[in-house]
Each structure stands twice: as C-alpha cells, then as structure tokens.
Coordinates of C-alpha atoms in Angstrom, one line a residue:
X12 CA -69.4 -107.8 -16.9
X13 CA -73.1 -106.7 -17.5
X14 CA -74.3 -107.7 -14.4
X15 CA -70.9 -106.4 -12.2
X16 CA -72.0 -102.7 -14.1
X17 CA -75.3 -103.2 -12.7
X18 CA -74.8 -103.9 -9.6
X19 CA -72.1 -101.2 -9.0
X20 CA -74.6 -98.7 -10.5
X21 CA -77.2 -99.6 -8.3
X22 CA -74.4 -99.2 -5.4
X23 CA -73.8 -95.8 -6.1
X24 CA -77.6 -95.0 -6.4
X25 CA -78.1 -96.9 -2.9
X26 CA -75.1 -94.6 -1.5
X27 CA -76.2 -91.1 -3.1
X28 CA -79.9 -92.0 -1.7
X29 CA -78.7 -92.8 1.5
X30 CA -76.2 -89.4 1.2
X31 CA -79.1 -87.5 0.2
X32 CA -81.2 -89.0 3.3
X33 CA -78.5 -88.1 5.6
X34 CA -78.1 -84.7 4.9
X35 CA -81.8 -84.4 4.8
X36 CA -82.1 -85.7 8.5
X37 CA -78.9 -83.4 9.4
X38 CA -80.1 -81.3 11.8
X39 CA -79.1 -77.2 11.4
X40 CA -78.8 -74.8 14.5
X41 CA -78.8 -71.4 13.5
X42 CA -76.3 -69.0 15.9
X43 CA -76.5 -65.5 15.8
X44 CA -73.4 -63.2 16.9
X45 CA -71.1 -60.4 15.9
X46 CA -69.9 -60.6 12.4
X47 CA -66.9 -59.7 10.9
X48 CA -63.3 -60.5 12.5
X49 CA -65.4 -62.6 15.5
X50 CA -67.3 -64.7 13.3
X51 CA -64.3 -65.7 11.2
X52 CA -62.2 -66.6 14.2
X53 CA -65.0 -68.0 15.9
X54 CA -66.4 -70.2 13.0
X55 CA -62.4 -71.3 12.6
X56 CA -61.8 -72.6 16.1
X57 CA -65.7 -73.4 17.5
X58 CA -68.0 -74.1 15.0
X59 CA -66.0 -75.7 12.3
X60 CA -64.5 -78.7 14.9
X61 CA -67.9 -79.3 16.3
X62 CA -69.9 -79.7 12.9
X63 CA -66.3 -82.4 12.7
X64 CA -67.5 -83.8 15.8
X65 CA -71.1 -84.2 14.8
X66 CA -71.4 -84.8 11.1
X67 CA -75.1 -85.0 12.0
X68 CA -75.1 -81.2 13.0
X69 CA -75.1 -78.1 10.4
X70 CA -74.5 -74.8 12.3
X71 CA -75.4 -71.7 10.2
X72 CA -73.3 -68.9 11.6
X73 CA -75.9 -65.6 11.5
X74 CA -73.7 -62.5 11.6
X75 CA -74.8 -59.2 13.2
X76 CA -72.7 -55.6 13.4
X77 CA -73.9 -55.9 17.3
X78 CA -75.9 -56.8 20.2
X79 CA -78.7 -54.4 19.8
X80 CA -79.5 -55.5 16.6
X81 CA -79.4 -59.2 17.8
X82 CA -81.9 -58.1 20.2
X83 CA -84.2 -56.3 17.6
X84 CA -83.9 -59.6 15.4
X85 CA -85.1 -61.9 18.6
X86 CA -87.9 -60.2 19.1
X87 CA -89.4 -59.9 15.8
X88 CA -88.6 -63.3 15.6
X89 CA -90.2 -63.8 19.1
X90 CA -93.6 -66.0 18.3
X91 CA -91.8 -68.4 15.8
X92 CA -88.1 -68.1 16.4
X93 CA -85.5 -69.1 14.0
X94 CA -82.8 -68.9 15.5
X95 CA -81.2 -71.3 18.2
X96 CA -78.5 -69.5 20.0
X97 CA -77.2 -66.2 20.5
X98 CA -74.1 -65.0 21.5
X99 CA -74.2 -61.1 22.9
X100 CA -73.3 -58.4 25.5
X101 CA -75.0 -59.6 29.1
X102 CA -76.6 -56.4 29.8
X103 CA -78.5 -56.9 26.5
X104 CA -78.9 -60.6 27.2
X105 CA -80.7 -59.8 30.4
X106 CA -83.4 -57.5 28.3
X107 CA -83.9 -60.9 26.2
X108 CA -84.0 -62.8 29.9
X109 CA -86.5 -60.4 30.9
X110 CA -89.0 -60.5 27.6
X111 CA -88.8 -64.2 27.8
X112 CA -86.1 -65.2 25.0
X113 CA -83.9 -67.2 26.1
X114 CA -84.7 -70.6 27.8
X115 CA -83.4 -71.4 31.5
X116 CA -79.7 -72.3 31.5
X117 CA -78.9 -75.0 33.4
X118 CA -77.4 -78.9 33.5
X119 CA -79.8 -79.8 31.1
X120 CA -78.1 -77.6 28.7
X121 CA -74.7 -77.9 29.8
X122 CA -72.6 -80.1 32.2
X123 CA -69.7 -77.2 32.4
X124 CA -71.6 -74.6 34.4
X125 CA -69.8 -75.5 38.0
X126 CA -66.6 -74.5 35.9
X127 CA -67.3 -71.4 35.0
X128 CA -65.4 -68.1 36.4
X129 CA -67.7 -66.2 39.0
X130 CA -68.0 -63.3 36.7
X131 CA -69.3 -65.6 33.6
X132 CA -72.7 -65.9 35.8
X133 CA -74.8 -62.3 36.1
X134 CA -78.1 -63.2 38.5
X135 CA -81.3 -62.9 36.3
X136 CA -79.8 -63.8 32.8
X137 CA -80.5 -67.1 31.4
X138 CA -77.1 -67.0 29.5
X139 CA -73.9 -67.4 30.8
X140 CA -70.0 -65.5 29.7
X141 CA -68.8 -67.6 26.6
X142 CA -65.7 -65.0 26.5
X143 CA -64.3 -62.1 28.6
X144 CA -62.6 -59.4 26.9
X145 CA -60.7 -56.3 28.8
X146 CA -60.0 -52.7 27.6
X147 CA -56.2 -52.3 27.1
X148 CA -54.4 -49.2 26.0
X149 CA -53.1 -49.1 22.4
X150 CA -50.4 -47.3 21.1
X151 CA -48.3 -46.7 17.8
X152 CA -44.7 -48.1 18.0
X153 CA -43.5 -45.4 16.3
X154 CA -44.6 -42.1 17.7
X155 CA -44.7 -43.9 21.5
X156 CA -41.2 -44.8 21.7
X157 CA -40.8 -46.4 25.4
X158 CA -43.9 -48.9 26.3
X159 CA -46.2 -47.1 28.2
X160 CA -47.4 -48.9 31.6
X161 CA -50.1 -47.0 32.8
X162 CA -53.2 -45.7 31.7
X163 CA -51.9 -42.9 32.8
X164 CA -49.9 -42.0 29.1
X165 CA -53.0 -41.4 28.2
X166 CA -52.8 -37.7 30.0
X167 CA -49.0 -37.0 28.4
X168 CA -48.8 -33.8 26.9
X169 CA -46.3 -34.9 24.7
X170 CA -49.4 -37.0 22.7
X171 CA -51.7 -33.8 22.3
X172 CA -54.3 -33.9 19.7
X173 CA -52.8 -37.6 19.2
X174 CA -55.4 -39.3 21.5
X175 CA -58.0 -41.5 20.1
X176 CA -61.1 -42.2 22.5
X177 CA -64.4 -44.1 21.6
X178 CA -66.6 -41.5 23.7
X179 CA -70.1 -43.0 25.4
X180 CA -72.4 -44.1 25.0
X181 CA -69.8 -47.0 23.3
X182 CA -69.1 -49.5 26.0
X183 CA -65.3 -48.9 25.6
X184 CA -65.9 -45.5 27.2
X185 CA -68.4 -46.4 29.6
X186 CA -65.5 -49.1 30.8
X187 CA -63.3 -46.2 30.6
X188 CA -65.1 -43.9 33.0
X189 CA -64.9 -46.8 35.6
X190 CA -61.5 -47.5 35.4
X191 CA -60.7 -43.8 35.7
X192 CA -62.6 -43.5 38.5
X193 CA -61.1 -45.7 40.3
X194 CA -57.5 -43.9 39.2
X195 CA -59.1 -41.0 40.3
X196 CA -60.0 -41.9 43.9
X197 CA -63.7 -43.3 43.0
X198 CA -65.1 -45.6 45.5
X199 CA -68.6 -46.8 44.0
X200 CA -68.9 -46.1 40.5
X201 CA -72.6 -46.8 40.5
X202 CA -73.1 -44.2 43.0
X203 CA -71.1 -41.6 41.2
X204 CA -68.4 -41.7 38.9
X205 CA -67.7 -37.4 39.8
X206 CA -64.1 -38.0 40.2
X207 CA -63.2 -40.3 37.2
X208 CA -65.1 -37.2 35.0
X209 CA -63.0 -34.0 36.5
X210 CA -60.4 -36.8 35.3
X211 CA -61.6 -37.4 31.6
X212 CA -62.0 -33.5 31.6
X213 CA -58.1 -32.5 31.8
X214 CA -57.7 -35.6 29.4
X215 CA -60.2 -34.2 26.6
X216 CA -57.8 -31.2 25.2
X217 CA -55.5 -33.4 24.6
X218 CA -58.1 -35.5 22.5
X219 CA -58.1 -36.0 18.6
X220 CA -61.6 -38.0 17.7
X221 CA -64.0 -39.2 19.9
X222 CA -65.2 -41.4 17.0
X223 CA -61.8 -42.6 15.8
X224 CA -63.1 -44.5 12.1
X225 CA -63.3 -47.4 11.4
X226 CA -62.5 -48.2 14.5
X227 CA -59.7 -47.1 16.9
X228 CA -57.3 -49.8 15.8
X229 CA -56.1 -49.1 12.3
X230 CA -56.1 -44.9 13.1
X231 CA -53.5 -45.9 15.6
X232 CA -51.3 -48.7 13.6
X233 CA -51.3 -46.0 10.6
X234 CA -49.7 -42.9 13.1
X235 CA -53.1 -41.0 12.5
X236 CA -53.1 -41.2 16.2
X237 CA -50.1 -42.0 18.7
X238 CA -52.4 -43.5 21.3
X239 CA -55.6 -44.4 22.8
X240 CA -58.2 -47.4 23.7
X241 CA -60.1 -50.7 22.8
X242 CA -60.7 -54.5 23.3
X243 CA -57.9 -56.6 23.6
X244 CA -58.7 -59.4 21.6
X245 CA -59.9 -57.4 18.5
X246 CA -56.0 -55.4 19.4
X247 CA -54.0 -58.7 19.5
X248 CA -55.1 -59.6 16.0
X249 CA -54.7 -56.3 14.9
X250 CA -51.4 -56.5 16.0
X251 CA -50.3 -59.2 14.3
X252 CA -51.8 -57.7 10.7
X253 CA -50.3 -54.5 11.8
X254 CA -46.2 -55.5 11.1
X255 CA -45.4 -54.5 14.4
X256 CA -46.9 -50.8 14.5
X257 CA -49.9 -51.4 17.0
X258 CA -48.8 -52.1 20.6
X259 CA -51.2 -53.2 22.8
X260 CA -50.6 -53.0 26.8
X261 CA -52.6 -54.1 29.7
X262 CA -52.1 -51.2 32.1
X263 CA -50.5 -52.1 35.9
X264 CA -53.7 -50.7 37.4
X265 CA -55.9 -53.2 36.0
X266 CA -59.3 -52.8 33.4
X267 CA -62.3 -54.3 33.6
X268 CA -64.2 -57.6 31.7
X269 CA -66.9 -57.1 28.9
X270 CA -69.1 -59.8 28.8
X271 CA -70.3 -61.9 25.7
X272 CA -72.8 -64.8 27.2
X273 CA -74.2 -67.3 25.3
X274 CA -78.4 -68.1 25.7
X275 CA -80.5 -70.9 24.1
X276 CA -83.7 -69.4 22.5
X277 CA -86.5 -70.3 24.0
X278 CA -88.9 -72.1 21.3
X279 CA -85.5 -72.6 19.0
X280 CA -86.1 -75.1 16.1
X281 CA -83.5 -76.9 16.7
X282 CA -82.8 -76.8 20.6
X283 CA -81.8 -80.3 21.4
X284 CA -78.6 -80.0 19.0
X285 CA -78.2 -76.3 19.9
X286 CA -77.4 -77.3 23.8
X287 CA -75.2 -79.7 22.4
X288 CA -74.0 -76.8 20.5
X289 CA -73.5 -74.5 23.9
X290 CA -71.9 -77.9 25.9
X291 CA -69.5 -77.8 23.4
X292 CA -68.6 -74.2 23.2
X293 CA -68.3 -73.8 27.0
X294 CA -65.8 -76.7 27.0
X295 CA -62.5 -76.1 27.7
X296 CA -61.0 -77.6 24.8
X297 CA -63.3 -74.9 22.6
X298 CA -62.5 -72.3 25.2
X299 CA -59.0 -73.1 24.9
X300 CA -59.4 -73.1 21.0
X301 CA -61.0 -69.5 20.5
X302 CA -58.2 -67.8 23.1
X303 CA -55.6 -69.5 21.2
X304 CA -57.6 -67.6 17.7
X305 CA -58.6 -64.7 19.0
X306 CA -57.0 -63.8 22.4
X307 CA -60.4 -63.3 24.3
X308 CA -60.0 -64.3 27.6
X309 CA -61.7 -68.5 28.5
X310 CA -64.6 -68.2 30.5
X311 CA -64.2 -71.7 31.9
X312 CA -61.7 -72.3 34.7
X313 CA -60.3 -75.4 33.4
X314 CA -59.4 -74.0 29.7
X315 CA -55.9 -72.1 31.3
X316 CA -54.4 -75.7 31.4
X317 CA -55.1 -76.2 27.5
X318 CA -53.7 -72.9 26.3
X319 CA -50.2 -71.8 25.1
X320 CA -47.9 -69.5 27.5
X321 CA -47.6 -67.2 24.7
X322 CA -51.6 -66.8 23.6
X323 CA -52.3 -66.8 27.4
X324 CA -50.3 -63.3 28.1
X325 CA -51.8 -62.1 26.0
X326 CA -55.1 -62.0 27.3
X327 CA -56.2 -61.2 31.1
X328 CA -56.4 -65.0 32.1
X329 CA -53.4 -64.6 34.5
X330 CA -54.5 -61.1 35.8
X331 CA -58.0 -61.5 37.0
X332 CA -57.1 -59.7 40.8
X333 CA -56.3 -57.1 38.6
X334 CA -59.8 -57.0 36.9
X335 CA -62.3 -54.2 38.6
X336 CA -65.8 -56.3 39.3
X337 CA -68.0 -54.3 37.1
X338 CA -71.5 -55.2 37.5
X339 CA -73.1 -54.3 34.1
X340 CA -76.9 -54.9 34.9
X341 CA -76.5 -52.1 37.5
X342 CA -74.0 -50.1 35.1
X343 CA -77.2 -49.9 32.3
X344 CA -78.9 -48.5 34.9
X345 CA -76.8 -45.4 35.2
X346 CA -75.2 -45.2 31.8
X347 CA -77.7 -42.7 30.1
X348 CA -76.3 -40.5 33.5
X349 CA -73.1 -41.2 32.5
X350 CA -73.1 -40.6 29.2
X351 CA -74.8 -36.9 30.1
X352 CA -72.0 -35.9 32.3
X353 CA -69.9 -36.6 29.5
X354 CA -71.5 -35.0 26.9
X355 CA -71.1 -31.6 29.4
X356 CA -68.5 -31.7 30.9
X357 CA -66.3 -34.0 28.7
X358 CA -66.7 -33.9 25.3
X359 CA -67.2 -30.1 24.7
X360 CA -63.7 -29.5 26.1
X361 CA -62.2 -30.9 23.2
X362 CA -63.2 -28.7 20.5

C-alpha cells in the first residue's frame, strides 16, 4: 500500500511538473482592439475557439476605446513592441504601414488572402479588412410608427428636434456626408462633397444633439430621440437588449463599408503564433462565427455559405451593389475640409 501511495504521489508530481512546463512553453500573443461590446463578442466567437484549437497558444485580448489610441500605443511601443496584432480602422492602419509597424501581409501569414472581398485590400497597408461594418439608420419603434425606408426620414418634419447625428469629425458623419452626397446629386466626393452639405444644412434645424451620449443607440431605444445614425453591428445588438424599441434599417439607397483590418506588428514577440492567430481569424469558419455574434459583415467571400439566413440580413453581406466604394486613404485626405464646411455651414444652423 506504501509503495502504491508512493508511486501515485510521485505521478501527480510528474504530471503538475510537466503541467507547469507546459504552460511555461505556452506561447501568448498579445492583440490589441476596440474594447467594450467588440472585445466581448469578439473574444466569445474568435479568440476563445482558437486558444481551443491550440492549447499551446494564450491570446491576451488588449482593449482600447479606439484606433487613435492603438496607434499612440504602437508607436511608443515601436523599438521593442509588445504587442502582436492589432485590429483598427484602415485609414489609421495605413499611418502604422507608413511609420513601419506592421510587417508585410502576405501567404506567409495567411493562406486566405485570394478570398478576401476586393474592398478588404486598401493598396499601401500591410493589414487587410477582418470585418466591414455599414451606417444604417436607427429609429425608435415607438415615436416612428411605419418603418422608414430611406435615409430620406431623416429630413421629416414630423421628427423636429428628434434627430440624433454624430457630427464630424466622427467617422459616422464623415460616412454620412458621402452618402448624402450622392442623394444629393454628388458625383466625386473627393472632389467636393458641395451638394451633400446644402443637403445636411436643411437637415440641421431639424437636429437635437450632434453628440447624442453615450452613444446614439440608447438616446434612441429610450425615445430621447425618435431617429438618427450609426454602425450596424453595434445597432443589431442593441436591438436585441433594447425589447424591441430600437429599429435598425439599411436604407434602399445603399451606405457605405467602414473598415477594421487586421496587421501583424512588425518585431512582435510572439509573431510566428500571431500569424497563426490572423490565419485563423480571416477564416471563414471565424468569419462566419463573429457575423453570427455581432452582425458585422465577413470580410472573406467564402464565410456567406457558413452563416445563418437570419444573422446574414442582418448585415450588408447580401447588399454589397448597394455599398458606395468609399476609398478612405483618399477620404483622410480631405476630411479636415470636410469637417470645416460642416462646422460653417452645418452645425451652426442648429442652434
């Protein structure tokens, strides 16, 4: 009995040393992007069923409020990084591209580049779209009795002083401007967008908050505000919390894609299991995973096949032709410009 005692104590030594090896050879990639309602979704359908696929991988989710503080984090970071990954907006991902952050992405890092939608690749960037989000027009199912269609509710009378906006220099007004431009007989936003701001100027009386707070989803599910705008996968999920008094509508004329890419930092600690990391993440079956979550459209063309009718329509996977081809490189060009002309001629007529 003695000696069966000593040999299973010795067993469970031999198996809590080689436990404690094993978690000391586990490798940890560290992945930076937005906290809050993206990193528990994201950490619940991505990173939770990889570190299940590879026990041998620990990924430490780094949350940030946004992509310009990502950036600022990067660079201090720049001559010994600690992070591995970041996920962020592609105009900002092209100012890490440009200052030598992110490493080349190609087959070495991932085998499902070829898969990828057209608009997931932005020339210059060494990252590449992990999701595509769209602006859609929100609304309060009780003061907006019959479902509005077109962005065009926006300019009802009927909803004065009801109308929530996030003004510019916020991205959701900058996509805004674009898509009213168009409405409004624009032809090349990055040469002028002159007709979508007469356009935004009739609209601004009519105006409540330019900075609706917290955010322009729970003003509108309370009836603070009867209507207005923001990202459609953050208003699906909001949807569902809200007990049915945020509606969320993808206009008949269309919206346009904003852009979260994913780039390997040059220099990471941990790179080789970090492009394992990003294979994994632009699979389909994770692409698939994350739309069914969080409603943010897949990036990769073969995910559509792997995700639910019902979490599909709700995203703008089946309405791409209907997606204006916004090229945000040039767009961060012009958007000091285009925040001006708002803060003139917009903005003021409100008041």
């Amino acid at each position: 009995m003695t000696k069966t005692r000593h040999a299973t104590r010795a067993g469970l030594a031999a198996l809590a040393m080689a436990l404690a090896t094993s978690v000391a050879m586990a490798d940890t990639v560290v992945l930076t992007a937005y906290s809050g309602i993206f990193q528990e979704n994201y950490v619940k359908a991505v990173v939770e069923p990889f570190m299940k696929a590879n026990p041998d991988i620990t990924v430490e989710f780094y949350g940030m409020p946004n992509s310009a503080q990502m950036l600022g984090t990067l660079r201090a970071q720049a001559s010994a990084p600690q992070i591995d990954i970041a996920i962020m907006d592609v105009s900002v991902a092209k100012a890490a591209t440009d200052e030598g952050i992110f490493a080349p992405m190609d087959e070495s890092v991932t085998k499902h580049l070829a898969d990828l939608y057209p608009q997931a690749k932005a020339e210059g960037v060494n990252a590449v779209g992990v999701t595509f989000d769209n602006l859609v027009l929100l609304y309060n199912t009780d003061k907006v009795k019959t479902v509005p269609t077109s962005w065009n509710a926006l300019w009802d009378a009927q909803y004065a002083k009801q109308v929530s906006i996030p003004a510019v220099p916020d991205i959701q007004g900058t996509t805004f401007t674009i898509i009213t431009d168009k409405m409004a007989g624009g032809t090349n936003y990055i040469e002028s967008v002159e007709a979508g701001i007469n356009r935004l100027a009739e609209l601004a009386p009519l105006v409540q908050t330019w900075e609706p707070r917290p955010d322009v989803y729970q003003p509108i599910s309370s009836g603070t505000a009867a209507i207005g705008i923001g990202w459609n996968a953050r208003a699906q999920v909001y949807a569902d919390l809200s007990d049915g008094k945020l509606g969320v509508v993808l206009p008949e004329e269309g919206s346009g894609f904003q852009i979260n890419v994913i780039g390997l930092v040059k220099g990471g600690p941990a790179s080789d299991s970090a492009k394992k990391f990003i294979d994994y993440a632009l699979s389909p079956e994770a692409q698939a995973a994350f739309t069914e979550q969080m409603f943010y459209a897949p990036t990769n063309s073969k995910a559509a096949a792997l995700i639910s009718e019902k979490a599909l329509s709700r995203t703008a996977a089946g309405a791409m032709d209907k997606m204006i081809d916004i090229n945000w490189l040039e767009v961060a060009k012009i958007r000091d410009a285009i925040t001006e002309q708002w803060r003139r001629r917009v903005i003021p007529l409100s008041r």
